[in-house]
Coordinates of C-alpha atoms in Angstrom, one line a residue:
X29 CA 0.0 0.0 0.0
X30 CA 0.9 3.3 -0.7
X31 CA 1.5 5.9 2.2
X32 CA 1.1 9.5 1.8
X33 CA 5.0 9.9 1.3
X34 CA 5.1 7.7 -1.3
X35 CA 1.9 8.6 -2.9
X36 CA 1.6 9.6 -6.7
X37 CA 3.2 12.7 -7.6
X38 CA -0.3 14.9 -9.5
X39 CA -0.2 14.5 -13.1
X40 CA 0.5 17.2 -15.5
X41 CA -2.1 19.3 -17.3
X42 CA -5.0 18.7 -15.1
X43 CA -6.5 22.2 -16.3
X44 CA -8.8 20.7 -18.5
X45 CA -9.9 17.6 -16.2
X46 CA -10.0 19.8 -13.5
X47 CA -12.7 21.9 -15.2
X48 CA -14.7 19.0 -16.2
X49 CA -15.2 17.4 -12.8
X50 CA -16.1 20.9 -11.5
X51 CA -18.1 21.3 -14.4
X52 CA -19.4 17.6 -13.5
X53 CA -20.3 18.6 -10.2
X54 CA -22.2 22.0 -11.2
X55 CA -24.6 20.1 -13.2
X56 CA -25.4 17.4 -10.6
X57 CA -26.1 20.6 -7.9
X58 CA -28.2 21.8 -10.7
X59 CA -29.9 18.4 -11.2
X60 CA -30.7 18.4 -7.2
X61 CA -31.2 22.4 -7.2
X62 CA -33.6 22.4 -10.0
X63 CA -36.0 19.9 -8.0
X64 CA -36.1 21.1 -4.7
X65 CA -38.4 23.9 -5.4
X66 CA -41.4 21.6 -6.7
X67 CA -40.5 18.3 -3.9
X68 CA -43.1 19.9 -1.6
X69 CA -45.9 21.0 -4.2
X70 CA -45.2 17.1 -6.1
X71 CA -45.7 15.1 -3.4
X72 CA -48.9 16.5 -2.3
X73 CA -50.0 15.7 -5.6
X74 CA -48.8 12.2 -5.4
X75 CA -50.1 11.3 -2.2
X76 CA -52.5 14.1 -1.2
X77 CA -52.3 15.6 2.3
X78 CA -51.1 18.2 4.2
X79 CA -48.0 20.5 3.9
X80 CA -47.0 18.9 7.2
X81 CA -47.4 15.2 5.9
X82 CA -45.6 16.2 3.1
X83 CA -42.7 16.7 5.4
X84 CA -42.7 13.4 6.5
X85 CA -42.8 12.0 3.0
X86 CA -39.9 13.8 1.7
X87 CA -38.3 12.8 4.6
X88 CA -38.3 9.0 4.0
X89 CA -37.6 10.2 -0.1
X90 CA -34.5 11.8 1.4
X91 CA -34.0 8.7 3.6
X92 CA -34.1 6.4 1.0
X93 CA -31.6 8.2 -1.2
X94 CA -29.1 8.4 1.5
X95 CA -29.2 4.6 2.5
X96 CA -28.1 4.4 -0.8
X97 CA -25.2 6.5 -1.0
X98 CA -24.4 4.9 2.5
X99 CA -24.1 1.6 0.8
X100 CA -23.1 2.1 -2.3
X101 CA -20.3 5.2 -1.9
X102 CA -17.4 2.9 -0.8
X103 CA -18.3 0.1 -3.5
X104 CA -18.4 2.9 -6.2
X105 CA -14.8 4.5 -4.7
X106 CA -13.3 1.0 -4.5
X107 CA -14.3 0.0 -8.1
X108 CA -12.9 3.4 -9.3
X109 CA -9.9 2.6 -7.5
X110 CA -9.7 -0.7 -9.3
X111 CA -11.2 0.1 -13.2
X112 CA -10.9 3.6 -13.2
X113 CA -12.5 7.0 -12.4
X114 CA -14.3 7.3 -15.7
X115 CA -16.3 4.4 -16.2
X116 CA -17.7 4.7 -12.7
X117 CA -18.7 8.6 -13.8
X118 CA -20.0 7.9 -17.4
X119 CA -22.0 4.8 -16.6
X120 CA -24.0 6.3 -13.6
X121 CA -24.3 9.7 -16.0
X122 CA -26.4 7.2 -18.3
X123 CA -28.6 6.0 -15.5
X124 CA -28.9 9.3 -14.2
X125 CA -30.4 10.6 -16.8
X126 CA -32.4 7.8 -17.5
X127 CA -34.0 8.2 -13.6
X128 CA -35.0 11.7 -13.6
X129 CA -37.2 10.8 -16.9
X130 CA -39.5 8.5 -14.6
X131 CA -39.5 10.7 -11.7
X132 CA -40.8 13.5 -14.5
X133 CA -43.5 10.4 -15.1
X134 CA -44.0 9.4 -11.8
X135 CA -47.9 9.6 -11.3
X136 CA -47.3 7.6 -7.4
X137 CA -45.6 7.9 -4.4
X138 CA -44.1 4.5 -4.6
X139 CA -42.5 4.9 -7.9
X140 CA -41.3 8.2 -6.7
X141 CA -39.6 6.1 -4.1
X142 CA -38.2 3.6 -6.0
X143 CA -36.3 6.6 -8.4
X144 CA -34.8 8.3 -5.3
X145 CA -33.6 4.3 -4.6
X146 CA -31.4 4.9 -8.3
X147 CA -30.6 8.7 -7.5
X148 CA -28.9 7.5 -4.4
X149 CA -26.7 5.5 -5.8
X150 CA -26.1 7.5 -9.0
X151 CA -24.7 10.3 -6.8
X152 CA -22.9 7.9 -4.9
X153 CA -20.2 9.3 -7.9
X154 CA -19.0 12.2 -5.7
X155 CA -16.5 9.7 -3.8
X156 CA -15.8 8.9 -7.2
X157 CA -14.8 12.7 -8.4
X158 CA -13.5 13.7 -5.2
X159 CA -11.0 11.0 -5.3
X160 CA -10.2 12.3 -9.2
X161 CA -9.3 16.1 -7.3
X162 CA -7.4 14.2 -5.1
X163 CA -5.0 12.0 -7.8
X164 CA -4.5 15.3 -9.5
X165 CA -3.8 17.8 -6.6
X166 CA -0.5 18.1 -4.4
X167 CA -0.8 17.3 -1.0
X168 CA -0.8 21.3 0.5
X169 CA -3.7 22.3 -2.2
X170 CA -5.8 19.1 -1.7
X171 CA -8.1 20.9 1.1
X172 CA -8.4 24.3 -0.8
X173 CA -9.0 21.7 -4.3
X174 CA -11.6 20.0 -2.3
X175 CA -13.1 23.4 -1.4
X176 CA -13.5 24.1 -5.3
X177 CA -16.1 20.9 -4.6
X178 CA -18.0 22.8 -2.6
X179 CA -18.0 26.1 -4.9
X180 CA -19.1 24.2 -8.0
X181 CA -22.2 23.0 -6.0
X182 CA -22.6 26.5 -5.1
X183 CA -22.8 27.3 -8.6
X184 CA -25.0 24.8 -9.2
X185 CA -27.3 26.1 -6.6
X186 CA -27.2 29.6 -8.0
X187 CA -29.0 28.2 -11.2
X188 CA -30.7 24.9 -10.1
X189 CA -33.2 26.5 -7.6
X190 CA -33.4 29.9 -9.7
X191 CA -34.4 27.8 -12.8
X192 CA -36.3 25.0 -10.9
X193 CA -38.3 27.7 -8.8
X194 CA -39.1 29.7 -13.1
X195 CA -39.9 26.3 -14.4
X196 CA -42.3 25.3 -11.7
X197 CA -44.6 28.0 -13.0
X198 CA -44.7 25.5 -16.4
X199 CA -45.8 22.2 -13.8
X200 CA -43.9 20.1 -10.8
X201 CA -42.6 18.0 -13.8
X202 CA -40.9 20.4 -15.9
X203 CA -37.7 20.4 -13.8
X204 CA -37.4 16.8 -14.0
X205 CA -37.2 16.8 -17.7
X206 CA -34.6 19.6 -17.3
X207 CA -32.2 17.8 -15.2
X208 CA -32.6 14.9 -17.8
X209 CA -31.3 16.9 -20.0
X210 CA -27.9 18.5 -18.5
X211 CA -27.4 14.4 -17.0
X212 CA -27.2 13.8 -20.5
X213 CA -25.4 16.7 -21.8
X214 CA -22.8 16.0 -19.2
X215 CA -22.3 12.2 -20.2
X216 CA -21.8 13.7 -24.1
X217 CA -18.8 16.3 -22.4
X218 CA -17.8 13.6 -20.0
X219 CA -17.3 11.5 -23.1
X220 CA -14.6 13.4 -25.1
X221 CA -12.5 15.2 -22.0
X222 CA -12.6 13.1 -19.4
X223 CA -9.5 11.1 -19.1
X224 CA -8.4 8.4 -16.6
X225 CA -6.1 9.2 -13.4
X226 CA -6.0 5.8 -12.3
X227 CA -2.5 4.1 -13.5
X228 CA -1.0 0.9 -13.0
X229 CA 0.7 2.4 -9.6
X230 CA -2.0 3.0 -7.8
X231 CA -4.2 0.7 -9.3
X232 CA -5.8 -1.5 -6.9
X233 CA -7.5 -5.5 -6.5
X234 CA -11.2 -4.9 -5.9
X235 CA -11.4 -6.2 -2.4
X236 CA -15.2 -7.1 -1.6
X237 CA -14.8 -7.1 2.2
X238 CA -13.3 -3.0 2.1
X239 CA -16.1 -2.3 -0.7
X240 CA -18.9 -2.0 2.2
X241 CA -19.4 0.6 4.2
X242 CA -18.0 -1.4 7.6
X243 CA -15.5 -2.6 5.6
X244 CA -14.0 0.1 4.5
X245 CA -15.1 2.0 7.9
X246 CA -12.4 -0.4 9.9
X247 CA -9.7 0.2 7.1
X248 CA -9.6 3.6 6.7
X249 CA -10.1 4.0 10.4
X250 CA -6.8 2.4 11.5
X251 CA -5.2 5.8 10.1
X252 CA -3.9 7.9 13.0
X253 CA -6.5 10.8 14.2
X254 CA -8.8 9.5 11.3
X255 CA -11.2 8.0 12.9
X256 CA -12.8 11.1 15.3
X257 CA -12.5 13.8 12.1
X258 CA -15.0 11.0 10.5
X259 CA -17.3 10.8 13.5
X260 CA -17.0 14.6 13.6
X261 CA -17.7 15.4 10.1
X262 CA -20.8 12.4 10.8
X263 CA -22.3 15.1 13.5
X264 CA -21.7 18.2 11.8
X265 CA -23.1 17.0 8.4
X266 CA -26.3 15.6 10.2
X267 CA -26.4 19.3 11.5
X268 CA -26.0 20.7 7.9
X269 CA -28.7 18.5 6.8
X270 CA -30.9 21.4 8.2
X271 CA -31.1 23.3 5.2
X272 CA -31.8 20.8 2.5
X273 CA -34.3 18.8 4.6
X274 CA -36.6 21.4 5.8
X275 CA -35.6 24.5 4.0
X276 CA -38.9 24.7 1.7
X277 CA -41.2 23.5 4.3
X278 CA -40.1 25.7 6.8
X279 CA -39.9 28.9 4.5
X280 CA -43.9 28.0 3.6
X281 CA -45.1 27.6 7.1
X282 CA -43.1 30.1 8.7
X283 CA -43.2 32.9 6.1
X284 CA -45.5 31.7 3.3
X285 CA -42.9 31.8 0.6
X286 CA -43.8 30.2 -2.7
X287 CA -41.6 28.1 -5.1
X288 CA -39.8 30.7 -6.9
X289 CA -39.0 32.7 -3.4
X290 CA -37.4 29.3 -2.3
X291 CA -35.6 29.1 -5.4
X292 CA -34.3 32.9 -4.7
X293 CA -33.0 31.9 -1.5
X294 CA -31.0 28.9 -2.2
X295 CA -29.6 30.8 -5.7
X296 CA -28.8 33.8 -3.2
X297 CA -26.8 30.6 -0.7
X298 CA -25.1 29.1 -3.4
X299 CA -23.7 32.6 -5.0
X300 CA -22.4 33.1 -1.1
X301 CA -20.8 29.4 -1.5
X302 CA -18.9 29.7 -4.8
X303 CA -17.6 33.1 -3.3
X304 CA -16.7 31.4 0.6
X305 CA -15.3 27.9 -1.1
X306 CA -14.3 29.0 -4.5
X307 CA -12.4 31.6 -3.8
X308 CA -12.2 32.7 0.3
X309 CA -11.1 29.6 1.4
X310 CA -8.0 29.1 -0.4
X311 CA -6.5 32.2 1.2
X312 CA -7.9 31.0 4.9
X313 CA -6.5 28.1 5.0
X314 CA -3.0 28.7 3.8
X315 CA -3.5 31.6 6.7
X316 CA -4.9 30.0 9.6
X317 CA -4.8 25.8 8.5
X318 CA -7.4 23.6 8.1
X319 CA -7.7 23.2 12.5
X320 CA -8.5 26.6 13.1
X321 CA -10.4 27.2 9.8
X322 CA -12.7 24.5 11.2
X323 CA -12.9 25.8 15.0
X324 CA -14.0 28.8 13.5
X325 CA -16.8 27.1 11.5
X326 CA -18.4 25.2 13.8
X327 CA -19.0 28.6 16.1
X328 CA -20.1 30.5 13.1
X329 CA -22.6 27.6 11.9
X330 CA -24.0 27.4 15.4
X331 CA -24.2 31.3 16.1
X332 CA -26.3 30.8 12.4
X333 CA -28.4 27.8 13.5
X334 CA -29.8 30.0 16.5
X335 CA -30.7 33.1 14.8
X336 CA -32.1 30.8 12.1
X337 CA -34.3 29.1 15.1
X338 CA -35.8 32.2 16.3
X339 CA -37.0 35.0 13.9
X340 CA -39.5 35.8 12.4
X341 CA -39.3 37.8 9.4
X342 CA -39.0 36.7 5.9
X343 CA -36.9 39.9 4.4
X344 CA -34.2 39.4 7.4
X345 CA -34.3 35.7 6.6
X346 CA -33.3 36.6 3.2
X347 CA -31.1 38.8 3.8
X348 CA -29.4 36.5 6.1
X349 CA -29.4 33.6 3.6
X350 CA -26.2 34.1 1.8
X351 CA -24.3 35.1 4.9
X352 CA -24.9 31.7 6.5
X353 CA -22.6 30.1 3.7
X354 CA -19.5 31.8 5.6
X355 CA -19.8 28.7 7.8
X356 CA -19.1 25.9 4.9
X357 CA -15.5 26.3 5.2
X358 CA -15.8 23.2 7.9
X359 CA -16.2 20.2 4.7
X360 CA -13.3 20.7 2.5
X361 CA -11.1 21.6 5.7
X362 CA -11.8 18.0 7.1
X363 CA -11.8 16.5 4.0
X364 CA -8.3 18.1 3.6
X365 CA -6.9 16.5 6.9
X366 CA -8.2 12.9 6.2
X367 CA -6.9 13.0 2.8
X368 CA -3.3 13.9 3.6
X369 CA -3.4 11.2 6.0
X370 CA -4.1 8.5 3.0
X371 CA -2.5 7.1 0.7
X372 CA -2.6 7.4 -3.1
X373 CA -4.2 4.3 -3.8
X374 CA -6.8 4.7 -0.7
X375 CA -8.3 8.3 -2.2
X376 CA -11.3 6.4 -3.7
X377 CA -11.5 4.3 -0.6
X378 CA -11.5 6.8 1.8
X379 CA -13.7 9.3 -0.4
X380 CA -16.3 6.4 -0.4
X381 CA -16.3 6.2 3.2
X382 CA -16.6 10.2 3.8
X383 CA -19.6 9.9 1.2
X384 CA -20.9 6.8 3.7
X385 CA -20.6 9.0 6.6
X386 CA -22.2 11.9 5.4
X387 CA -25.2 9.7 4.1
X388 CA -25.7 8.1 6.9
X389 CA -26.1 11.3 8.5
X390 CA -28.7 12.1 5.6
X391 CA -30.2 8.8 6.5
X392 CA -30.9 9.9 10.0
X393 CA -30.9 13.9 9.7
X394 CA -33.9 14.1 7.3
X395 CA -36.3 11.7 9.6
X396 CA -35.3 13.3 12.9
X397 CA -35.4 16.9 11.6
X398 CA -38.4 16.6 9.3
X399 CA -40.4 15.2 12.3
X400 CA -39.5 18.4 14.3
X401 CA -40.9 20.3 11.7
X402 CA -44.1 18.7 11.8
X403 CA -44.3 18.1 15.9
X404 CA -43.6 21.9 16.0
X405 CA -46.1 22.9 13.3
X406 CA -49.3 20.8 14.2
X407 CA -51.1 23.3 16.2
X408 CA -51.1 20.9 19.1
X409 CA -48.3 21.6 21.2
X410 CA -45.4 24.7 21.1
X411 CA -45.4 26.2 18.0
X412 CA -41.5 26.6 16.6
X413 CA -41.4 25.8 12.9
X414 CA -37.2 26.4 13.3
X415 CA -36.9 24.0 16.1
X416 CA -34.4 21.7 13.8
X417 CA -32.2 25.0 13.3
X418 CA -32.3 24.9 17.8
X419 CA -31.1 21.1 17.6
X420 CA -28.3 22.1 14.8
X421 CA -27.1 24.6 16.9
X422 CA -26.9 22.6 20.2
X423 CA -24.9 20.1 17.7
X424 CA -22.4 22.8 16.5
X425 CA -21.6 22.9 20.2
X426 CA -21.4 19.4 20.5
X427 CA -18.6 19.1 17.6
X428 CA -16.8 22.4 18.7
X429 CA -15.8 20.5 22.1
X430 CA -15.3 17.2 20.3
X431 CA -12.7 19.1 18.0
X432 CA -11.1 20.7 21.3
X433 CA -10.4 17.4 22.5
X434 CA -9.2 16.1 19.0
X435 CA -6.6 19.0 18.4
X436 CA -5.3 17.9 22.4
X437 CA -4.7 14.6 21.2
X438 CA -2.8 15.4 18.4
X439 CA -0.3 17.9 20.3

């Protein structure tokens, strides 16, 4: 096995690669942004019922997805590491596209579920691309690289929602058909540039018993400090979870936004996210490094999580919205420390089992959170719509003295 000292030296002329996995990335945020606007609207329609119910539906829909990316993201990272990056990324391109056409058709709830069963393990692919970033970036850039992640989701949030929230006004099935469309536009792209960063070096046996998520939990877990960053970045991304999961429910009930007003307010997040993780963070970290970049997140995110909680007016929540993406800074930072602690051919590995973590935080995030939404909102007990935002918070403070401990250890 290869340690971090004798890991593979990046290859030369990653521009153009570079650009296409971001590129990659944008689109899939689009995809997911283009829906969000609609999910409450389109399940009502599917199932009937309340705004509150609804909840609870896209709840399990989010569920689902996750267990899937739990399962599936180190057995997509170890086959990359064995056949390659770009087979794993075309091939779930094609079915990817071929999903969001029958969620555009979907006339049930049940079919609706079995789709967000595929969509889970399509995106299971971002272990996949961050482990590309990683063969192709030296080892002091990897955590500002991995930020670049984060800002080409922002992009895609700028557009998805914006778009998604415009074509909702057309029907709850016109931005299916749209992300069809760039899925399948983005396999033609992937097509020509994409090349493979996989070489006989690195290149490892597909081992069945690491391509699990325990599996590959006890491997990459036996690397020194490893194992707390993953069980931190577990709790902070279950805290995160916040937004996606209850973010157009909440909005409704508490300020009676519509679609398009949703859509304005995740574009306005993700322009603050391609500015904080595109270009910010790769002049904090070389500054302050990746431990103090991420003490400072956790306190800003839960400062964030309590205002969020408690007010009460839609303008200030808008106006607030992009400023609460000065917080994401916490993500590429830890993926930069558990990444320099691997070797090169563990990146897919390891980027499977960060995907695992975060989606089994998305397994349990989405149920816990969106039940708080609707125990808070059922006119039969306190009323607090942004109760989830008070349990992030109290789980900001939760990591922040985890990470205290973690940064003694090290010392």
């Amino acid at each position: 096995m290869n340690t971090p000292e004798t890991a593979q030296q990046p290859i030369k002329s990653t521009r153009l690669p570079f650009v296409f996995i971001l590129i990659t990335l944008t689109l899939d945020a689009m995809g997911i942004g283009l829906i969000l606007p609609v999910m409450p609207d389109l399940i009502r329609e599917v199932s009937g019922g309340t705004l509150g119910t609804a909840a609870i539906w896209g709840g399990i829909l989010a569920t689902t997805f996750a267990v899937m990316q739990f399962v599936f993201g180190p057995v997509l990272g170890s086959l990359s590491d064995r056949f390659g990056r770009r087979p794993v990324l075309l091939i779930s391109l094609v079915v990817m596209a071929v999903d969001y056409l029958v969620m555009a058709l979907a006339g049930t709830i049940w079919l609706l579920f079995l789709t967000r069963v595929v969509s889970g393990i399509t995106a299971a692919t971002q272990s996949t691309a961050a482990a590309f970033i990683a063969d192709i970036s030296a080892p002091e850039k990897k955590s500002a690289n991995f930020g670049l992640i984060g800002a080409a989701f922002g992009i895609g949030f700028v557009l998805g929602p914006a778009i998604g929230g415009l074509l909702a006004e057309f029907g709850t099935r016109a931005p299916f058909y749209a992300a069809a469309s760039l899925a399948a536009m983005n396999l033609v792209l992937g097509y020509f540039v994409l090349p493979e960063t996989v070489t006989d070096a690195i290149r490892r046996p597909l081992d069945w018993r690491r391509a699990n998520p325990l599996g590959a939990l006890l491997q990459i877990s036996k690397l020194k400090g490893v194992a707390a960053l993953l069980t931190l970045f577990f709790v902070y991304e279950f805290a995160f979870i916040v937004y996606p999961a209850t973010w157009a429910y909440f909005t409704q009930e508490r300020f009676g936004w519509a679609p398009s007003m949703v859509g304005v307010s995740l574009a306005s997040f993700g322009i603050s996210m391609v500015i904080v993780q595109g270009f910010l963070i790769r002049w904090v970290i070389p500054k302050f490094g990746e431990v103090n970049t991420i003490t400072y997140g956790f306190i800003f995110n839960g400062l964030a999580f309590v205002f969020l909680s408690s007010v009460s007016l839609g303008w200030l929540v808008l106006a607030f919205t992009p400023v609460t993406a000065f917080g994401a800074v916490v993500t590429p930072a830890l993926q930069g420390l558990m990444s320099s602690a691997a070797g090169a051919d563990q990146q897919g590995e390891l980027q499977g089992v960060i995907a695992s973590a975060k989606s089994l935080a998305m397994i349990l995030a989405p149920l816990v959170l969106t039940w708080l939404f609707y125990h808070f909102t059922d006119d039969v007990g306190i009323y607090l719509p942004g109760a989830a935002f008070a349990l992030s918070a109290a789980l900001m403070v939760l990591c922040f003295f985890v990470f205290l401990g973690w940064r003694r250890g090290q010392s």
